[in-house]
Amino acid sequence: MNLSTKIKKGGLWLPRGVYKTLTGRTRDVLFLWVPKCAGTSTYQTLVKHGCIEDRWLDPMRRFRNRGVSTFSHVDVVGLVEEGVIRKAYFDNAFKFAFVRNPYDRAVSLFAYLKKLKFPEVPEAMTFTEFCLTLERGAYPPVGLYNYKGLSQCNLMLSWITDRSGKIIADFVGRYETLQKDFQTVCDTIGIKETIPHENKTEHRPYQEYFDPRTRAIIEKVYRKDLDAFGYSFD
């Protein structure tokens, strides 16, 4: 069974993740925060259990390297390379993330960036213009500083893979089955919680935003996400 088939059925356990939950070796937790994939809801729930969110490099350098943590939309692999996250913590922590249908996520990003009045997405911008911006690759890569704006439009894989393209998460849940998959996270780390839906961007069903042209653009831009996580337009 390949990765796409597994994740279509719900959250995906990577082999090391199964080992950890069976042995109970770790209570260090690292939430890999993919933009517009229930990140705020997840963080708001975990903060009750001591989760710390670091998003600026100077405070990050004082990271305690223990417990429950997240680094917003910053490049976690880069933080390991910089020595901010110690390899021992990174290797031992239970790492998890959530992903979302790329077509739905593109609409959510568009509505969110317009709502917050980012200059790259002015109020007058149409969804077609936004898709053309994505097609041009007019956004910076995920990095150590650029957690805002168009950098959030990178592939979801950008936040959960290492430099070789290998998924670093022990568990990848789906936005579409959020409650069930978050329960898996809770069971694994030993907490009892339900997850709210915070920072939700209101918009029409994502299918209504697309025409053949914009659908083809998003399919091309997010092809790797579509293939990796088994999503389609419907």
PDB file of C-alpha atoms in Angstrom:
ATOM      1  CA  MET A   1       0.000   0.000   0.000  1.00  0.00           C
ATOM      2  CA  ASN A   2       1.587   3.301  -1.048  1.00  0.00           C
ATOM      3  CA  LEU A   3       1.590   6.577   0.865  1.00  0.00           C
ATOM      4  CA  SER A   4      -1.287   8.084  -1.114  1.00  0.00           C
ATOM      5  CA  THR A   5      -3.509   5.058  -0.521  1.00  0.00           C
ATOM      6  CA  LYS A   6      -2.806   5.086   3.210  1.00  0.00           C
ATOM      7  CA  ILE A   7      -3.498   8.750   3.716  1.00  0.00           C
ATOM      8  CA  LYS A   8      -6.737   8.644   1.721  1.00  0.00           C
ATOM      9  CA  LYS A   9      -8.091   6.462   4.510  1.00  0.00           C
ATOM     10  CA  GLY A  10      -7.217   8.986   7.213  1.00  0.00           C
ATOM     11  CA  GLY A  11      -4.095   9.894   9.112  1.00  0.00           C
ATOM     12  CA  LEU A  12      -0.854   8.284   8.042  1.00  0.00           C
ATOM     13  CA  TRP A  13       1.502   6.610  10.490  1.00  0.00           C
ATOM     14  CA  LEU A  14       5.103   6.528   9.400  1.00  0.00           C
ATOM     15  CA  PRO A  15       6.943   3.405  10.640  1.00  0.00           C
ATOM     16  CA  ARG A  16       8.928   5.190  13.357  1.00  0.00           C
ATOM     17  CA  GLY A  17       5.733   6.785  14.606  1.00  0.00           C
ATOM     18  CA  VAL A  18       4.133   3.397  15.152  1.00  0.00           C
ATOM     19  CA  TYR A  19       7.190   2.297  17.099  1.00  0.00           C
ATOM     20  CA  LYS A  20       7.009   5.339  19.338  1.00  0.00           C
ATOM     21  CA  THR A  21       3.353   5.035  20.194  1.00  0.00           C
ATOM     22  CA  LEU A  22       3.735   1.340  20.996  1.00  0.00           C
ATOM     23  CA  THR A  23       6.759   1.807  23.231  1.00  0.00           C
ATOM     24  CA  GLY A  24       5.714   5.129  24.768  1.00  0.00           C
ATOM     25  CA  ARG A  25       9.319   6.307  24.696  1.00  0.00           C
ATOM     26  CA  THR A  26       8.618   9.970  24.189  1.00  0.00           C
ATOM     27  CA  ARG A  27       6.486  12.792  25.502  1.00  0.00           C
ATOM     28  CA  ASP A  28       8.397  15.495  23.646  1.00  0.00           C
ATOM     29  CA  VAL A  29       6.115  16.730  20.877  1.00  0.00           C
ATOM     30  CA  LEU A  30       6.866  18.873  17.827  1.00  0.00           C
ATOM     31  CA  PHE A  31       3.872  20.160  15.865  1.00  0.00           C
ATOM     32  CA  LEU A  32       4.815  20.901  12.243  1.00  0.00           C
ATOM     33  CA  TRP A  33       2.498  23.805  11.415  1.00  0.00           C
ATOM     34  CA  VAL A  34       1.434  23.836   7.759  1.00  0.00           C
ATOM     35  CA  PRO A  35      -0.378  27.114   6.930  1.00  0.00           C
ATOM     36  CA  LYS A  36      -4.172  26.900   6.597  1.00  0.00           C
ATOM     37  CA  CYS A  37      -4.315  23.309   7.828  1.00  0.00           C
ATOM     38  CA  ALA A  38      -5.932  23.797  11.253  1.00  0.00           C
ATOM     39  CA  GLY A  39      -2.698  25.101  12.756  1.00  0.00           C
ATOM     40  CA  THR A  40      -4.263  27.721  15.009  1.00  0.00           C
ATOM     41  CA  SER A  41      -6.836  25.247  16.313  1.00  0.00           C
ATOM     42  CA  THR A  42      -4.133  22.692  17.022  1.00  0.00           C
ATOM     43  CA  TYR A  43      -1.894  25.203  18.768  1.00  0.00           C
ATOM     44  CA  GLN A  44      -4.736  26.636  20.874  1.00  0.00           C
ATOM     45  CA  THR A  45      -5.432  23.127  22.130  1.00  0.00           C
ATOM     46  CA  LEU A  46      -1.815  22.177  22.786  1.00  0.00           C
ATOM     47  CA  VAL A  47      -1.016  25.425  24.597  1.00  0.00           C
ATOM     48  CA  LYS A  48      -3.092  24.127  27.504  1.00  0.00           C
ATOM     49  CA  HIS A  49      -0.478  21.415  27.810  1.00  0.00           C
ATOM     50  CA  GLY A  50       2.535  23.699  27.813  1.00  0.00           C
ATOM     51  CA  CYS A  51       3.021  24.126  24.076  1.00  0.00           C
ATOM     52  CA  ILE A  52       5.348  27.010  23.234  1.00  0.00           C
ATOM     53  CA  GLU A  53       5.150  28.768  19.865  1.00  0.00           C
ATOM     54  CA  ASP A  54       8.398  30.348  18.673  1.00  0.00           C
ATOM     55  CA  ARG A  55       8.358  32.310  15.435  1.00  0.00           C
ATOM     56  CA  TRP A  56      11.221  34.812  15.801  1.00  0.00           C
ATOM     57  CA  LEU A  57      14.802  33.652  15.496  1.00  0.00           C
ATOM     58  CA  ASP A  58      16.244  35.401  18.566  1.00  0.00           C
ATOM     59  CA  PRO A  59      13.748  33.846  21.031  1.00  0.00           C
ATOM     60  CA  MET A  60      14.133  30.560  19.167  1.00  0.00           C
ATOM     61  CA  ARG A  61      17.808  30.510  20.082  1.00  0.00           C
ATOM     62  CA  ARG A  62      16.695  30.134  23.697  1.00  0.00           C
ATOM     63  CA  PHE A  63      14.478  27.162  22.832  1.00  0.00           C
ATOM     64  CA  ARG A  64      14.392  24.766  25.781  1.00  0.00           C
ATOM     65  CA  ASN A  65      14.515  21.592  23.632  1.00  0.00           C
ATOM     66  CA  ARG A  66      11.968  19.729  25.689  1.00  0.00           C
ATOM     67  CA  GLY A  67       8.216  19.375  25.973  1.00  0.00           C
ATOM     68  CA  VAL A  68       5.558  20.398  23.459  1.00  0.00           C
ATOM     69  CA  SER A  69       6.588  22.967  20.856  1.00  0.00           C
ATOM     70  CA  THR A  70       5.819  24.460  17.458  1.00  0.00           C
ATOM     71  CA  PHE A  71       7.592  27.004  15.293  1.00  0.00           C
ATOM     72  CA  SER A  72       4.665  28.424  13.353  1.00  0.00           C
ATOM     73  CA  HIS A  73       5.422  28.443   9.600  1.00  0.00           C
ATOM     74  CA  VAL A  74       9.210  28.543   9.984  1.00  0.00           C
ATOM     75  CA  ASP A  75      11.534  25.984   8.362  1.00  0.00           C
ATOM     76  CA  VAL A  76      11.997  23.393  11.114  1.00  0.00           C
ATOM     77  CA  VAL A  77      14.711  21.514   9.224  1.00  0.00           C
ATOM     78  CA  GLY A  78      16.592  24.806   8.925  1.00  0.00           C
ATOM     79  CA  LEU A  79      16.338  25.262  12.689  1.00  0.00           C
ATOM     80  CA  VAL A  80      17.930  21.852  13.181  1.00  0.00           C
ATOM     81  CA  GLU A  81      20.701  22.811  10.765  1.00  0.00           C
ATOM     82  CA  GLU A  82      21.228  26.067  12.678  1.00  0.00           C
ATOM     83  CA  GLY A  83      21.457  24.198  15.979  1.00  0.00           C
ATOM     84  CA  VAL A  84      18.374  25.931  17.404  1.00  0.00           C
ATOM     85  CA  ILE A  85      16.614  22.588  17.651  1.00  0.00           C
ATOM     86  CA  ARG A  86      18.990  19.976  18.998  1.00  0.00           C
ATOM     87  CA  LYS A  87      19.160  16.802  16.988  1.00  0.00           C
ATOM     88  CA  ALA A  88      18.453  14.711  20.095  1.00  0.00           C
ATOM     89  CA  TYR A  89      15.175  16.571  20.685  1.00  0.00           C
ATOM     90  CA  PHE A  90      14.231  16.458  17.019  1.00  0.00           C
ATOM     91  CA  ASP A  91      14.924  12.744  16.700  1.00  0.00           C
ATOM     92  CA  ASN A  92      13.125  11.809  19.918  1.00  0.00           C
ATOM     93  CA  ALA A  93      10.068  14.085  19.647  1.00  0.00           C
ATOM     94  CA  PHE A  94       6.763  12.834  18.306  1.00  0.00           C
ATOM     95  CA  LYS A  95       6.359  14.970  15.184  1.00  0.00           C
ATOM     96  CA  PHE A  96       2.977  15.439  13.555  1.00  0.00           C
ATOM     97  CA  ALA A  97       1.264  17.645  10.985  1.00  0.00           C
ATOM     98  CA  PHE A  98      -2.038  18.136   9.207  1.00  0.00           C
ATOM     99  CA  VAL A  99      -2.554  18.522   5.464  1.00  0.00           C
ATOM    100  CA  ARG A 100      -5.506  19.657   3.377  1.00  0.00           C
ATOM    101  CA  ASN A 101      -6.908  19.353  -0.139  1.00  0.00           C
ATOM    102  CA  PRO A 102      -4.645  21.718  -2.141  1.00  0.00           C
ATOM    103  CA  TYR A 103      -7.575  23.201  -4.072  1.00  0.00           C
ATOM    104  CA  ASP A 104      -9.411  23.978  -0.836  1.00  0.00           C
ATOM    105  CA  ARG A 105      -6.193  25.260   0.738  1.00  0.00           C
ATOM    106  CA  ALA A 106      -5.537  27.612  -2.204  1.00  0.00           C
ATOM    107  CA  VAL A 107      -8.960  29.206  -1.751  1.00  0.00           C
ATOM    108  CA  SER A 108      -8.420  29.483   1.998  1.00  0.00           C
ATOM    109  CA  LEU A 109      -5.012  31.123   1.474  1.00  0.00           C
ATOM    110  CA  PHE A 110      -6.529  33.583  -0.985  1.00  0.00           C
ATOM    111  CA  ALA A 111      -9.337  34.570   1.394  1.00  0.00           C
ATOM    112  CA  TYR A 112      -7.008  34.712   4.407  1.00  0.00           C
ATOM    113  CA  LEU A 113      -4.315  36.848   2.783  1.00  0.00           C
ATOM    114  CA  LYS A 114      -6.921  39.265   1.445  1.00  0.00           C
ATOM    115  CA  LYS A 115      -8.598  39.468   4.839  1.00  0.00           C
ATOM    116  CA  LEU A 116      -5.309  40.423   6.518  1.00  0.00           C
ATOM    117  CA  LYS A 117      -4.566  42.952   3.752  1.00  0.00           C
ATOM    118  CA  PHE A 118      -1.176  41.618   2.776  1.00  0.00           C
ATOM    119  CA  PRO A 119       0.196  43.927   0.063  1.00  0.00           C
ATOM    120  CA  GLU A 120       0.882  41.005  -2.266  1.00  0.00           C
ATOM    121  CA  VAL A 121      -2.840  40.173  -2.231  1.00  0.00           C
ATOM    122  CA  PRO A 122      -4.687  43.495  -2.541  1.00  0.00           C
ATOM    123  CA  GLU A 123      -8.402  43.710  -1.954  1.00  0.00           C
ATOM    124  CA  ALA A 124      -9.092  44.090  -5.669  1.00  0.00           C
ATOM    125  CA  MET A 125      -7.186  40.931  -6.627  1.00  0.00           C
ATOM    126  CA  THR A 126      -9.319  38.206  -8.180  1.00  0.00           C
ATOM    127  CA  PHE A 127      -8.855  34.516  -7.539  1.00  0.00           C
ATOM    128  CA  THR A 128      -7.622  34.104 -11.108  1.00  0.00           C
ATOM    129  CA  GLU A 129      -4.947  36.744 -10.498  1.00  0.00           C
ATOM    130  CA  PHE A 130      -3.968  35.000  -7.281  1.00  0.00           C
ATOM    131  CA  CYS A 131      -3.588  31.689  -9.124  1.00  0.00           C
ATOM    132  CA  LEU A 132      -1.438  33.383 -11.758  1.00  0.00           C
ATOM    133  CA  THR A 133       0.759  34.750  -8.964  1.00  0.00           C
ATOM    134  CA  LEU A 134       1.208  31.210  -7.677  1.00  0.00           C
ATOM    135  CA  GLU A 135       1.936  29.956 -11.185  1.00  0.00           C
ATOM    136  CA  ARG A 136       4.752  32.503 -11.522  1.00  0.00           C
ATOM    137  CA  GLY A 137       6.230  31.272  -8.264  1.00  0.00           C
ATOM    138  CA  ALA A 138       6.086  34.821  -6.923  1.00  0.00           C
ATOM    139  CA  TYR A 139       6.523  33.828  -3.293  1.00  0.00           C
ATOM    140  CA  PRO A 140       9.626  33.272  -1.163  1.00  0.00           C
ATOM    141  CA  PRO A 141      10.600  29.791   0.010  1.00  0.00           C
ATOM    142  CA  VAL A 142       9.979  28.591   3.535  1.00  0.00           C
ATOM    143  CA  GLY A 143      12.768  29.967   5.711  1.00  0.00           C
ATOM    144  CA  LEU A 144      13.823  31.041   9.188  1.00  0.00           C
ATOM    145  CA  TYR A 145      12.136  34.444   9.087  1.00  0.00           C
ATOM    146  CA  ASN A 146       9.412  34.593   6.447  1.00  0.00           C
ATOM    147  CA  TYR A 147       6.471  32.969   8.198  1.00  0.00           C
ATOM    148  CA  LYS A 148       3.963  35.545   6.906  1.00  0.00           C
ATOM    149  CA  GLY A 149       2.548  36.565   3.554  1.00  0.00           C
ATOM    150  CA  LEU A 150       2.977  34.630   0.349  1.00  0.00           C
ATOM    151  CA  SER A 151       5.588  32.281   1.797  1.00  0.00           C
ATOM    152  CA  GLN A 152       2.589  30.437   3.259  1.00  0.00           C
ATOM    153  CA  CYS A 153       1.668  29.415  -0.302  1.00  0.00           C
ATOM    154  CA  ASN A 154       4.531  26.936  -0.646  1.00  0.00           C
ATOM    155  CA  LEU A 155       3.880  23.239  -1.052  1.00  0.00           C
ATOM    156  CA  MET A 156       2.638  21.605   2.137  1.00  0.00           C
ATOM    157  CA  LEU A 157       5.543  19.211   1.742  1.00  0.00           C
ATOM    158  CA  SER A 158       7.878  22.169   2.360  1.00  0.00           C
ATOM    159  CA  TRP A 159       7.056  22.084   6.079  1.00  0.00           C
ATOM    160  CA  ILE A 160       7.181  18.339   6.642  1.00  0.00           C
ATOM    161  CA  THR A 161      10.083  17.015   4.560  1.00  0.00           C
ATOM    162  CA  ASP A 162      13.849  17.087   4.922  1.00  0.00           C
ATOM    163  CA  ARG A 163      16.310  18.211   2.246  1.00  0.00           C
ATOM    164  CA  SER A 164      16.109  14.823   0.536  1.00  0.00           C
ATOM    165  CA  GLY A 165      12.316  15.019   0.324  1.00  0.00           C
ATOM    166  CA  LYS A 166      11.673  12.444   3.047  1.00  0.00           C
ATOM    167  CA  ILE A 167       8.678  13.114   5.304  1.00  0.00           C
ATOM    168  CA  ILE A 168       9.925  13.941   8.808  1.00  0.00           C
ATOM    169  CA  ALA A 169       6.548  13.654  10.546  1.00  0.00           C
ATOM    170  CA  ASP A 170       5.687  10.522  12.487  1.00  0.00           C
ATOM    171  CA  PHE A 171       1.993  11.120  11.852  1.00  0.00           C
ATOM    172  CA  VAL A 172       0.253  13.133   9.117  1.00  0.00           C
ATOM    173  CA  GLY A 173      -3.431  13.825   9.710  1.00  0.00           C
ATOM    174  CA  ARG A 174      -5.971  15.314   7.359  1.00  0.00           C
ATOM    175  CA  TYR A 175      -7.952  18.522   7.714  1.00  0.00           C
ATOM    176  CA  GLU A 176     -10.946  16.663   6.324  1.00  0.00           C
ATOM    177  CA  THR A 177     -10.852  14.154   9.197  1.00  0.00           C
ATOM    178  CA  LEU A 178      -9.489  16.584  11.774  1.00  0.00           C
ATOM    179  CA  GLN A 179     -11.396  15.419  14.848  1.00  0.00           C
ATOM    180  CA  LYS A 180     -10.572  11.762  14.311  1.00  0.00           C
ATOM    181  CA  ASP A 181      -6.941  12.364  13.452  1.00  0.00           C
ATOM    182  CA  PHE A 182      -6.400  14.818  16.291  1.00  0.00           C
ATOM    183  CA  GLN A 183      -7.769  12.155  18.616  1.00  0.00           C
ATOM    184  CA  THR A 184      -4.997   9.895  17.358  1.00  0.00           C
ATOM    185  CA  VAL A 185      -2.489  12.594  18.323  1.00  0.00           C
ATOM    186  CA  CYS A 186      -4.063  12.951  21.775  1.00  0.00           C
ATOM    187  CA  ASP A 187      -4.010   9.205  22.360  1.00  0.00           C
ATOM    188  CA  THR A 188      -0.367   9.087  21.335  1.00  0.00           C
ATOM    189  CA  ILE A 189       0.870  11.893  23.583  1.00  0.00           C
ATOM    190  CA  GLY A 190      -1.432  11.018  26.467  1.00  0.00           C
ATOM    191  CA  ILE A 191      -3.864  13.941  26.689  1.00  0.00           C
ATOM    192  CA  LYS A 192      -7.650  14.214  26.558  1.00  0.00           C
ATOM    193  CA  GLU A 193      -8.839  17.056  24.337  1.00  0.00           C
ATOM    194  CA  THR A 194     -11.183  17.976  21.528  1.00  0.00           C
ATOM    195  CA  ILE A 195     -10.067  20.440  18.907  1.00  0.00           C
ATOM    196  CA  PRO A 196     -11.990  23.675  18.144  1.00  0.00           C
ATOM    197  CA  HIS A 197     -11.988  25.374  14.752  1.00  0.00           C
ATOM    198  CA  GLU A 198     -10.063  28.623  15.223  1.00  0.00           C
ATOM    199  CA  ASN A 199      -8.954  31.230  12.672  1.00  0.00           C
ATOM    200  CA  LYS A 200     -11.411  29.860  10.126  1.00  0.00           C
ATOM    201  CA  THR A 201     -11.629  31.863   6.921  1.00  0.00           C
ATOM    202  CA  GLU A 202     -15.196  32.068   5.666  1.00  0.00           C
ATOM    203  CA  HIS A 203     -15.662  31.471   1.960  1.00  0.00           C
ATOM    204  CA  ARG A 204     -17.877  29.631  -0.504  1.00  0.00           C
ATOM    205  CA  PRO A 205     -17.240  25.952  -1.251  1.00  0.00           C
ATOM    206  CA  TYR A 206     -13.843  25.867  -2.912  1.00  0.00           C
ATOM    207  CA  GLN A 207     -15.156  24.211  -6.079  1.00  0.00           C
ATOM    208  CA  GLU A 208     -17.152  27.371  -6.878  1.00  0.00           C
ATOM    209  CA  TYR A 209     -13.968  29.451  -7.224  1.00  0.00           C
ATOM    210  CA  PHE A 210     -12.508  27.435 -10.047  1.00  0.00           C
ATOM    211  CA  ASP A 211     -12.817  27.453 -13.793  1.00  0.00           C
ATOM    212  CA  PRO A 212     -10.827  25.154 -16.108  1.00  0.00           C
ATOM    213  CA  ARG A 213      -7.908  27.587 -16.242  1.00  0.00           C
ATOM    214  CA  THR A 214      -7.480  28.110 -12.494  1.00  0.00           C
ATOM    215  CA  ARG A 215      -8.042  24.436 -11.798  1.00  0.00           C
ATOM    216  CA  ALA A 216      -5.216  23.564 -14.194  1.00  0.00           C
ATOM    217  CA  ILE A 217      -2.926  26.131 -12.559  1.00  0.00           C
ATOM    218  CA  ILE A 218      -3.451  24.797  -9.050  1.00  0.00           C
ATOM    219  CA  GLU A 219      -3.071  21.239 -10.296  1.00  0.00           C
ATOM    220  CA  LYS A 220       0.322  22.190 -11.756  1.00  0.00           C
ATOM    221  CA  VAL A 221       1.531  24.310  -8.812  1.00  0.00           C
ATOM    222  CA  TYR A 222       0.583  21.749  -6.157  1.00  0.00           C
ATOM    223  CA  ARG A 223       1.155  18.582  -8.173  1.00  0.00           C
ATOM    224  CA  LYS A 224       3.593  17.161  -5.609  1.00  0.00           C
ATOM    225  CA  ASP A 225       1.119  17.701  -2.756  1.00  0.00           C
ATOM    226  CA  LEU A 226      -1.695  16.129  -4.753  1.00  0.00           C
ATOM    227  CA  ASP A 227       0.416  13.070  -5.489  1.00  0.00           C
ATOM    228  CA  ALA A 228       1.938  12.738  -2.015  1.00  0.00           C
ATOM    229  CA  PHE A 229      -1.325  12.949  -0.106  1.00  0.00           C
ATOM    230  CA  GLY A 230      -3.749  11.426  -2.582  1.00  0.00           C
ATOM    231  CA  TYR A 231      -5.974  14.447  -3.160  1.00  0.00           C
ATOM    232  CA  SER A 232      -8.050  15.325  -6.222  1.00  0.00           C
ATOM    233  CA  PHE A 233     -10.304  18.226  -7.153  1.00  0.00           C
ATOM    234  CA  ASP A 234     -13.395  16.410  -5.891  1.00  0.00           C
TER     235      ASP A 234
END
